[in-house]
GROMACS .gro file of C-alpha atoms in nm:
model
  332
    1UNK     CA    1  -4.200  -1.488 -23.697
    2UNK     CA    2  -4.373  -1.592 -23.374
    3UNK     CA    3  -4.704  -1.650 -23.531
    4UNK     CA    4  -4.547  -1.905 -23.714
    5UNK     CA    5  -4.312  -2.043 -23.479
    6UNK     CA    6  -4.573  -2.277 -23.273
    7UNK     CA    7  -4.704  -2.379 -23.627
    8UNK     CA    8  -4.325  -2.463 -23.724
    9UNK     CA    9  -4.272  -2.647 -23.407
   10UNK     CA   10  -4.577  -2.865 -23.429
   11UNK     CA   11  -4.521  -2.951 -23.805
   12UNK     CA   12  -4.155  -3.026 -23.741
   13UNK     CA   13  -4.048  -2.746 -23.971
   14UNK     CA   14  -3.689  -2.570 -23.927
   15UNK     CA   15  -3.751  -2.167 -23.861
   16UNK     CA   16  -3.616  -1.963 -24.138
   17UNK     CA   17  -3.439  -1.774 -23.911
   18UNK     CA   18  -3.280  -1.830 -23.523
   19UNK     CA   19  -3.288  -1.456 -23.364
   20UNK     CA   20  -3.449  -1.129 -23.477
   21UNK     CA   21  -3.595  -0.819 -23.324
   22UNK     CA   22  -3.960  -0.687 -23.268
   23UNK     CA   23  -4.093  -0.382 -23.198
   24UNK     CA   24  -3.979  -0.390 -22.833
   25UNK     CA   25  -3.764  -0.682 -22.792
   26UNK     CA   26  -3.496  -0.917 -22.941
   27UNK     CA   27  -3.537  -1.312 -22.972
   28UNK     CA   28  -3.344  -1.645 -23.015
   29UNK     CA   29  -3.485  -1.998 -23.075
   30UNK     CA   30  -3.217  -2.178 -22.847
   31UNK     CA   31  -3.348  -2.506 -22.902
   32UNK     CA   32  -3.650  -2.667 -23.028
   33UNK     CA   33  -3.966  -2.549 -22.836
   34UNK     CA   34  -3.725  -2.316 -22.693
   35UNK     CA   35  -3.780  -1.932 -22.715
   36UNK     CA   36  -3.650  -1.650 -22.529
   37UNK     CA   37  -3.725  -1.263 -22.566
   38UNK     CA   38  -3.506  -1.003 -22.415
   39UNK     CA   39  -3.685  -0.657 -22.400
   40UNK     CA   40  -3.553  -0.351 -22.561
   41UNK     CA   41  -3.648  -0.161 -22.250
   42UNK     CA   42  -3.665  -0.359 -21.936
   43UNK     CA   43  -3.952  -0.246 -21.661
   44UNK     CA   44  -3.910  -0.104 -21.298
   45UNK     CA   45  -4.123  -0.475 -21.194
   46UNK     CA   46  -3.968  -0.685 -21.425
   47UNK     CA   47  -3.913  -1.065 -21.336
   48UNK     CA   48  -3.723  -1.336 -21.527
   49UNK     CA   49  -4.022  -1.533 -21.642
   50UNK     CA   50  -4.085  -1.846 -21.722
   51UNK     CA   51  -4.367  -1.988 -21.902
   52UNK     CA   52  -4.423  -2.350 -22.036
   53UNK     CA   53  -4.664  -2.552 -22.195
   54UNK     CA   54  -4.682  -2.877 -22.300
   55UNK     CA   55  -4.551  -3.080 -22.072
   56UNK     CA   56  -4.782  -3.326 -22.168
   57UNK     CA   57  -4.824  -3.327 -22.511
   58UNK     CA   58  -5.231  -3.382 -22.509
   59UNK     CA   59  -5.271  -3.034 -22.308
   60UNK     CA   60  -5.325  -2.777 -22.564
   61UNK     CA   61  -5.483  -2.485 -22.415
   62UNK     CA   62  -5.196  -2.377 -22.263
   63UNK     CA   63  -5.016  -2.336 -22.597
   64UNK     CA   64  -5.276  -2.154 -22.763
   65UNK     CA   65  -5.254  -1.928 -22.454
   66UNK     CA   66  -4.904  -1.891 -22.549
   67UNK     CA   67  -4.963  -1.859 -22.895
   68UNK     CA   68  -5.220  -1.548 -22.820
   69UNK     CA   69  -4.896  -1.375 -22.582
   70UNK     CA   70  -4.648  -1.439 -22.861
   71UNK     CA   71  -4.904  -1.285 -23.067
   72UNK     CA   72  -4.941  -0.981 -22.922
   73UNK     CA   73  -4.615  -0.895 -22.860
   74UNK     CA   74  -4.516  -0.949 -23.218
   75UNK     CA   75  -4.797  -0.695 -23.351
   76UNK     CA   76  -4.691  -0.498 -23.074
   77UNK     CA   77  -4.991  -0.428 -22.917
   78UNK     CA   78  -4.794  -0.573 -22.565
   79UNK     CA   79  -4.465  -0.415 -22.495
   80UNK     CA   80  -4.229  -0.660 -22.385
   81UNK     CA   81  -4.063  -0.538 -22.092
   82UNK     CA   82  -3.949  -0.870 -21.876
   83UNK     CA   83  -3.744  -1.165 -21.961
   84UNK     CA   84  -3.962  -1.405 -22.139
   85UNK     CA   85  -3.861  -1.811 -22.190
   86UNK     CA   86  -4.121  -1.969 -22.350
   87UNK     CA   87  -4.092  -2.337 -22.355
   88UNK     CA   88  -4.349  -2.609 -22.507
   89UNK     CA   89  -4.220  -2.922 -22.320
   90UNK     CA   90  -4.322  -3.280 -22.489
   91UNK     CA   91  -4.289  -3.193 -22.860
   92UNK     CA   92  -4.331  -3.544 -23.006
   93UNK     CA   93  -4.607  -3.588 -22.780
   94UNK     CA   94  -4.764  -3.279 -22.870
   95UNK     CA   95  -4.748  -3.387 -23.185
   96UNK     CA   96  -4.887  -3.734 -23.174
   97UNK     CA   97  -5.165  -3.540 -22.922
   98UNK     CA   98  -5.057  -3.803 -22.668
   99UNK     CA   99  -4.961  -3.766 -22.308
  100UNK     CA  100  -4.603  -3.853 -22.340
  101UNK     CA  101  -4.471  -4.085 -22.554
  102UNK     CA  102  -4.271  -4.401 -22.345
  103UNK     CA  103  -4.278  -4.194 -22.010
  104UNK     CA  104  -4.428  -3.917 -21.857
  105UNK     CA  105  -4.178  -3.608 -21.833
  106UNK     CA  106  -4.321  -3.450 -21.567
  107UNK     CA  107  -4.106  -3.670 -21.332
  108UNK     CA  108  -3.780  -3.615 -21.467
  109UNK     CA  109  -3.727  -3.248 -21.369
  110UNK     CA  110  -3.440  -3.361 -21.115
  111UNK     CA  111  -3.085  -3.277 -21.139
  112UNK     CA  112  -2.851  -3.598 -21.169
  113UNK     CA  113  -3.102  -3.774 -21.387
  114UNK     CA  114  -2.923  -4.068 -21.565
  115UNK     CA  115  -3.190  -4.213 -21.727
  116UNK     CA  116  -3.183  -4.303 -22.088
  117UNK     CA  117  -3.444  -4.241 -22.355
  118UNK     CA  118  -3.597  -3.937 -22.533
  119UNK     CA  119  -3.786  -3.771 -22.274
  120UNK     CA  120  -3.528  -3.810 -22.019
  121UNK     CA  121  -3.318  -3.620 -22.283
  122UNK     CA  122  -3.531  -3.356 -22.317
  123UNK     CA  123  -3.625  -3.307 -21.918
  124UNK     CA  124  -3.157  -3.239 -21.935
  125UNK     CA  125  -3.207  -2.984 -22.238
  126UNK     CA  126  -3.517  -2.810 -22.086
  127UNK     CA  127  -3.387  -2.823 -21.754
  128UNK     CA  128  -3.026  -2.675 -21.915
  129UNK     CA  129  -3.221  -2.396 -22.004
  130UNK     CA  130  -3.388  -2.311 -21.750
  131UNK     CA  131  -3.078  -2.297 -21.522
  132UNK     CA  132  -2.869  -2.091 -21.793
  133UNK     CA  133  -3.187  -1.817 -21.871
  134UNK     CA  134  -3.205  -1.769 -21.469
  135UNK     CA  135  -2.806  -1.745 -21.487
  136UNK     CA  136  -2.802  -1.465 -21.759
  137UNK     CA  137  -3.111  -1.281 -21.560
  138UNK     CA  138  -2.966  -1.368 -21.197
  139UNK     CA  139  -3.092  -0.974 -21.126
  140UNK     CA  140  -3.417  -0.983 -21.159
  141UNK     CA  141  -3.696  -1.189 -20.936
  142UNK     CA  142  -3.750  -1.600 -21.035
  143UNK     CA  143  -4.070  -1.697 -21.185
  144UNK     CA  144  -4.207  -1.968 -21.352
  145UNK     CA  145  -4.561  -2.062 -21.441
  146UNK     CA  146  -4.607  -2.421 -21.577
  147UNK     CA  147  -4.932  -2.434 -21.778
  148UNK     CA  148  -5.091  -2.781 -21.776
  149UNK     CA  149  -5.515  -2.908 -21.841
  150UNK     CA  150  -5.654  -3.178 -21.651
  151UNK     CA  151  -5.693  -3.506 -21.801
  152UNK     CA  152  -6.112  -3.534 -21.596
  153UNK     CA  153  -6.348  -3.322 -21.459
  154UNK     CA  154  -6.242  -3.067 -21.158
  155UNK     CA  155  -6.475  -2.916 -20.883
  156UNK     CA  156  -6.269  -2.643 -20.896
  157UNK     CA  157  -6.193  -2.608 -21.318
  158UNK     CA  158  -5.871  -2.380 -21.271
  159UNK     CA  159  -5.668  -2.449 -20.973
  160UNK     CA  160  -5.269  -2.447 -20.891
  161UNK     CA  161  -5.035  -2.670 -20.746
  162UNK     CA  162  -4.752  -2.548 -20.513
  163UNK     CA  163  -4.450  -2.725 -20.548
  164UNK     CA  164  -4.310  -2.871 -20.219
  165UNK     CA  165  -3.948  -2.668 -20.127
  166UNK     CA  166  -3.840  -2.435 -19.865
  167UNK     CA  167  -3.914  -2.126 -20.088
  168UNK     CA  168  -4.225  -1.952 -19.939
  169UNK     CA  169  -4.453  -1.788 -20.182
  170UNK     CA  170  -4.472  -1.439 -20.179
  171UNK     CA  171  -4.812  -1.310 -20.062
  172UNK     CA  172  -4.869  -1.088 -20.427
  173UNK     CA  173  -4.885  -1.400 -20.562
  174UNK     CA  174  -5.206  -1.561 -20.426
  175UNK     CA  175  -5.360  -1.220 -20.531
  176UNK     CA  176  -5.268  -1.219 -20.858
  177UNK     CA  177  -5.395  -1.607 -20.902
  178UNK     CA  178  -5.725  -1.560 -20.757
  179UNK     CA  179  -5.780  -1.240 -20.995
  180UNK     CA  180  -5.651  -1.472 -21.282
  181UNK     CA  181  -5.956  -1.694 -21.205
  182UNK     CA  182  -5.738  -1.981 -21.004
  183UNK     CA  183  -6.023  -2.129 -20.793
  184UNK     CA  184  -5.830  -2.352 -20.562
  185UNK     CA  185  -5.448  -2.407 -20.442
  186UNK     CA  186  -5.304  -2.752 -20.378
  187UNK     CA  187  -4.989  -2.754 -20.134
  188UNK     CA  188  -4.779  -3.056 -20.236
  189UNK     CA  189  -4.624  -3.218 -19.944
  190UNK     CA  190  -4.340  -3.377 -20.084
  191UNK     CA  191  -4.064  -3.343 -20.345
  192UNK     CA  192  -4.225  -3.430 -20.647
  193UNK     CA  193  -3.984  -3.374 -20.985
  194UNK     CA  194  -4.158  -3.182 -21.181
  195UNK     CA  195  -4.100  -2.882 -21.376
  196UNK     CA  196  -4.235  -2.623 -21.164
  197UNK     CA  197  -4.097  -2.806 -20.907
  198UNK     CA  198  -3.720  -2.772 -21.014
  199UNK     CA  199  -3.719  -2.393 -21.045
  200UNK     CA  200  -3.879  -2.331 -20.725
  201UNK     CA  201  -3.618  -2.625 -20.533
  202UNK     CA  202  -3.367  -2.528 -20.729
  203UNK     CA  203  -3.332  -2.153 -20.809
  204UNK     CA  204  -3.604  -2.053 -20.553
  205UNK     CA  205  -3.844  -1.897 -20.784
  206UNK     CA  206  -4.207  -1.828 -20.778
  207UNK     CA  207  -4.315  -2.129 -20.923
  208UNK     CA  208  -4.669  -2.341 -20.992
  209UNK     CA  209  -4.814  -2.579 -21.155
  210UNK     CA  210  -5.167  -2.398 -21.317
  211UNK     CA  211  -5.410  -2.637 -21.459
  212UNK     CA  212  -5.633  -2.461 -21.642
  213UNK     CA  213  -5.930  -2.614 -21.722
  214UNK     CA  214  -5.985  -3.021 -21.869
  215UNK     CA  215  -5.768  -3.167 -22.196
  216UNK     CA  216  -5.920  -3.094 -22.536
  217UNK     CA  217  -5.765  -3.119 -22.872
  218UNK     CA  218  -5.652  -2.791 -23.074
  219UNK     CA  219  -5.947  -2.605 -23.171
  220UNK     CA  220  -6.178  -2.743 -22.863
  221UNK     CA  221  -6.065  -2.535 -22.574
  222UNK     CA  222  -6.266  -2.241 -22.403
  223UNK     CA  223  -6.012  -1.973 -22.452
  224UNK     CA  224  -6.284  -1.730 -22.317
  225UNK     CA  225  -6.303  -1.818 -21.976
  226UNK     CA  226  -5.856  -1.849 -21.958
  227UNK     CA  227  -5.872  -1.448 -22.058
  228UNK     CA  228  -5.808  -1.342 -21.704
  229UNK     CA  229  -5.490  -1.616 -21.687
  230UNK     CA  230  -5.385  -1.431 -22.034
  231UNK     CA  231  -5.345  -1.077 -21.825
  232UNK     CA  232  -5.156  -1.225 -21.604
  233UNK     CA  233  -4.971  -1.351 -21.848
  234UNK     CA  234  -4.933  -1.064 -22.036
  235UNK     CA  235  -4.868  -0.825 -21.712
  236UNK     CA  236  -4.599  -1.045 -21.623
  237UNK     CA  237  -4.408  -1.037 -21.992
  238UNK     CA  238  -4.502  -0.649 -21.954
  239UNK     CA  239  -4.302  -0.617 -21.657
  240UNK     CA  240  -4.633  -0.455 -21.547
  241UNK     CA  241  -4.811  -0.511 -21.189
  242UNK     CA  242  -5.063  -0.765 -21.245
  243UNK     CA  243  -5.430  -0.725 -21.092
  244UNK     CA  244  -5.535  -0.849 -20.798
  245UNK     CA  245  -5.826  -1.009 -20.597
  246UNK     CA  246  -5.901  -1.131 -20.263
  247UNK     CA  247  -5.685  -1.434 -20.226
  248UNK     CA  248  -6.000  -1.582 -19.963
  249UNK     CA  249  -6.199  -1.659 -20.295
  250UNK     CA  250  -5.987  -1.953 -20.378
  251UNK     CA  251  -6.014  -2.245 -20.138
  252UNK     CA  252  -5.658  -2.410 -20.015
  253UNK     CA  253  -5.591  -2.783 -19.939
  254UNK     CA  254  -5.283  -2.975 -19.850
  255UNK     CA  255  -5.134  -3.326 -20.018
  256UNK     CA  256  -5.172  -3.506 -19.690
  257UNK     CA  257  -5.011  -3.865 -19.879
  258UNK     CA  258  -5.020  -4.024 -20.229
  259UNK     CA  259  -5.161  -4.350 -20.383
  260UNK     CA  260  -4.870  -4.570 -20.583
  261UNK     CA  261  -4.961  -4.815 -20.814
  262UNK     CA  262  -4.682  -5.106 -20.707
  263UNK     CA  263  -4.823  -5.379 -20.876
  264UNK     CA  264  -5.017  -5.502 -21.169
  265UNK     CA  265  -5.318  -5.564 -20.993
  266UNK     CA  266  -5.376  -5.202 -20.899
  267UNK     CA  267  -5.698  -5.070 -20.837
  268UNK     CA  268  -5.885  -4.726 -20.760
  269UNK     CA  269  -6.185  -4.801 -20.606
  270UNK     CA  270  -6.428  -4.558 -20.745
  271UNK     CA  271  -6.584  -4.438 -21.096
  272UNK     CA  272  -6.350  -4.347 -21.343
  273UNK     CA  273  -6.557  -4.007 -21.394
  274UNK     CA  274  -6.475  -3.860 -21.037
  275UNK     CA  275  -6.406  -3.522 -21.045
  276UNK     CA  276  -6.100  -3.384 -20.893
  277UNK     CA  277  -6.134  -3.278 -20.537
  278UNK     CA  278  -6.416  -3.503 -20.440
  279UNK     CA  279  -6.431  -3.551 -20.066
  280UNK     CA  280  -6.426  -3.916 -19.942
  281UNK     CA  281  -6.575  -3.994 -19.566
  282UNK     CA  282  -6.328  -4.166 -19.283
  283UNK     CA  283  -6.351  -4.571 -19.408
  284UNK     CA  284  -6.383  -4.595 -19.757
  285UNK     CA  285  -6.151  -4.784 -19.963
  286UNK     CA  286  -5.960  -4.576 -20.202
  287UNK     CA  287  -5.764  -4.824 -20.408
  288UNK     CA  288  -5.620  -5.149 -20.392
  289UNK     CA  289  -5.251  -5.298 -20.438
  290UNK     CA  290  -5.131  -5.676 -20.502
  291UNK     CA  291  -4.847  -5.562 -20.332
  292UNK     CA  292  -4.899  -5.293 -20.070
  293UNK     CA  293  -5.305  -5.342 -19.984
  294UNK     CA  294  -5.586  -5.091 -19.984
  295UNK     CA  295  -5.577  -4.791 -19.947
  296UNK     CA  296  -5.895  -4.641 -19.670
  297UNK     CA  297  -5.963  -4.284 -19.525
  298UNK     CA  298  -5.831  -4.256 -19.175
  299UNK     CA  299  -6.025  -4.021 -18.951
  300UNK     CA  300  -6.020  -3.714 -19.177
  301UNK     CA  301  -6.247  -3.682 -19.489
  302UNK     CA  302  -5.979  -3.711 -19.800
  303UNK     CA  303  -5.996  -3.510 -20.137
  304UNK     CA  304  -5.865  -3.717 -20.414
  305UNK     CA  305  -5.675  -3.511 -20.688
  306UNK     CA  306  -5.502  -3.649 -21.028
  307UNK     CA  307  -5.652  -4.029 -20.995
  308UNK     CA  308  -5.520  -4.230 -21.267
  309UNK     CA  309  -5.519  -4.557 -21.179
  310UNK     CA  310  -5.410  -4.624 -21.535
  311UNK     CA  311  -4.988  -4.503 -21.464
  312UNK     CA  312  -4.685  -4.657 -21.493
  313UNK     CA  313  -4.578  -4.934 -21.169
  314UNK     CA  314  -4.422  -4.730 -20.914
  315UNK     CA  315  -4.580  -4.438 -21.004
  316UNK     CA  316  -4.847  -4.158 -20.834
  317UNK     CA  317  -5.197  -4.255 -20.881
  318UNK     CA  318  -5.359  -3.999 -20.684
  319UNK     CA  319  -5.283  -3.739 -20.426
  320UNK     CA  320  -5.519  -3.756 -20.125
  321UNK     CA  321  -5.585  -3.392 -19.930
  322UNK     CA  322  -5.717  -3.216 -19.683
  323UNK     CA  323  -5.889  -2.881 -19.656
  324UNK     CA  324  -5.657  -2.626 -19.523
  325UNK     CA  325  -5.687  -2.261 -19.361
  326UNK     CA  326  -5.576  -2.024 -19.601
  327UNK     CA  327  -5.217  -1.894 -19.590
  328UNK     CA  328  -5.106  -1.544 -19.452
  329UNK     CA  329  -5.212  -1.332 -19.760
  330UNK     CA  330  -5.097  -0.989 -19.668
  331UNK     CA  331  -4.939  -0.802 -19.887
  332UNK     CA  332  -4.673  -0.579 -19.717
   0.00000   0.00000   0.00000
């Protein structure tokens, strides 16, 4: 059944069947894209996991990750032995193999939304959800990794993004991303409504944003060099201890501000091809506004991350960050 279930999902086909057992677990379809699996046996390190995909609906790596977890715990060659919700977020999109399809989800992750429209009505059912799956597993440990691809090139390929919230993260964690192959950690500096966002701000949970690598279509991806985020992955769902690494061989920076685009004649004043993380010196203009004027580097070099000068008016079109010393890592 969950071979077939991401196949079902992306050729809008009904499942044959909502809930069922596997060889160590139970599992429900509670809504469209929406899968939970409670294990059979629950282990000592369990957490109540979350893992989601698709977000934006051109980012398919992430899904065939999930599709190579599912997998394996259907043929039973990974025990289930944590609380799994597996969520693929942008379904028409995914579809379609288009970002989003009138606006971009990832900004809708708030509670009180009143917004009308389809994605704003699936950001309430997602974000439903979540809140009920962390209600029925309010024992075990928060967590929630939201898998995302870049839409350009990266200095650092793989590389998470801390949502901003008064929930500190928990030094195993920064171990077990820098033995998953995360090169680089981005500390947001502001409330920013996205997914990984609202279970950290909102239930407190261990929660990032992973990009993993640079948007390809379905069949394009290097799967090969994600194998170390797949034992995480699968660690997690095992209820296991993942592996670790030094977290110093993963390089931190901080959201100092953001670039908006609040006009029509918005600008980004570089090439279109600039990686993420490239460093800009004190005095270069970064973008331009109709409305709110340029944009320049003060008297700290700037690394600019998720440019896109090409977003909605009044939305982010680039974060701007320094380099930052590197968190207190021990593990107690």
């Amino acid at each position: 059944m969950l071979d077939q279930w991401l196949d079902m999902t992306l050729n809008d086909k009904a499942p044959p069947v909502y809930s069922g057992a596997l060889a160590s677990a139970s599992y429900r379809l509670h809504a469209p894209g929406v899968l939970e699996l409670v294990p059979d046996t629950r282990a000592t390190n369990a957490r109540a996991c979350v893992f989601s995909a698709a977000v934006h609906g051109n980012e398919t790596a992430p899904v065939e990750l999930i599709g190579e977890l599912l997998a394996a715990i259907e043929a039973g060659t990974l025990r289930l032995g944590a609380p799994l919700l597996v969520m693929l977020g942008n379904i028409p999109a995914l579809r379609a193999g288009t970002r989003y399809i009138t606006t971009n989800l990832n900004r809708l992750f708030k509670r009180g939304l009143d917004t009308a429209g389809s994605e704003p009505d699936r950001a309430r059912e997602l974000i439903a959800r979540v809140d009920a799956f962390y209600a029925r597993h309010s024992a075990l440990p928060p967590l929630h990794y939201d898998l995302h691809t870049a839409i350009r090139e990266s200095l650092y390929p793989r590389f998470a993004v801390v949502p901003y919230s008064s929930t500190p993260t928990a030094p195993e964690q920064w171990e077990w991303l820098a033995a998953a192959g995360i090169q680089a950690v981005l500390d947001q500096h502001c409330h920013s409504w996205t997914l990984s966002h609202y279970s950290r701000h909102y239930h407190g949970a261990q929660a990032f944003t992973l990009e993993l690598g640079r948007v390809a279509p379905f069949g394009g991806n290097d799967l090969a060099a994600l194998g170390p985020m797949l034992g995480l992955l699968k660690a997690l769902a095992g209820g296991a201890i993942p592996a670790r690494a030094p977290a110093d061989t993963m390089d931190f920076f901080r959201v100092e501000r953001e670039v908006r685009r609040e006009s029509d004649e918005f600008c980004l004043c570089f090439a279109d091809d600039t990686p993420n993380f490239t460093a800009f010196a004190p005095g270069t203009r970064l973008a331009r506004d109709a409305r709110t004027g340029d944009t320049v580097v003060d008297h700290t070099p700037l690394h600019v991350v998720f440019p896109n000068a090409r977003v909605e008016i009044g939305a982010r079109a680039a974060l701007l960050a320094t380099a930052a010393a590197p968190p207190n890592t021990k593990v107690e």
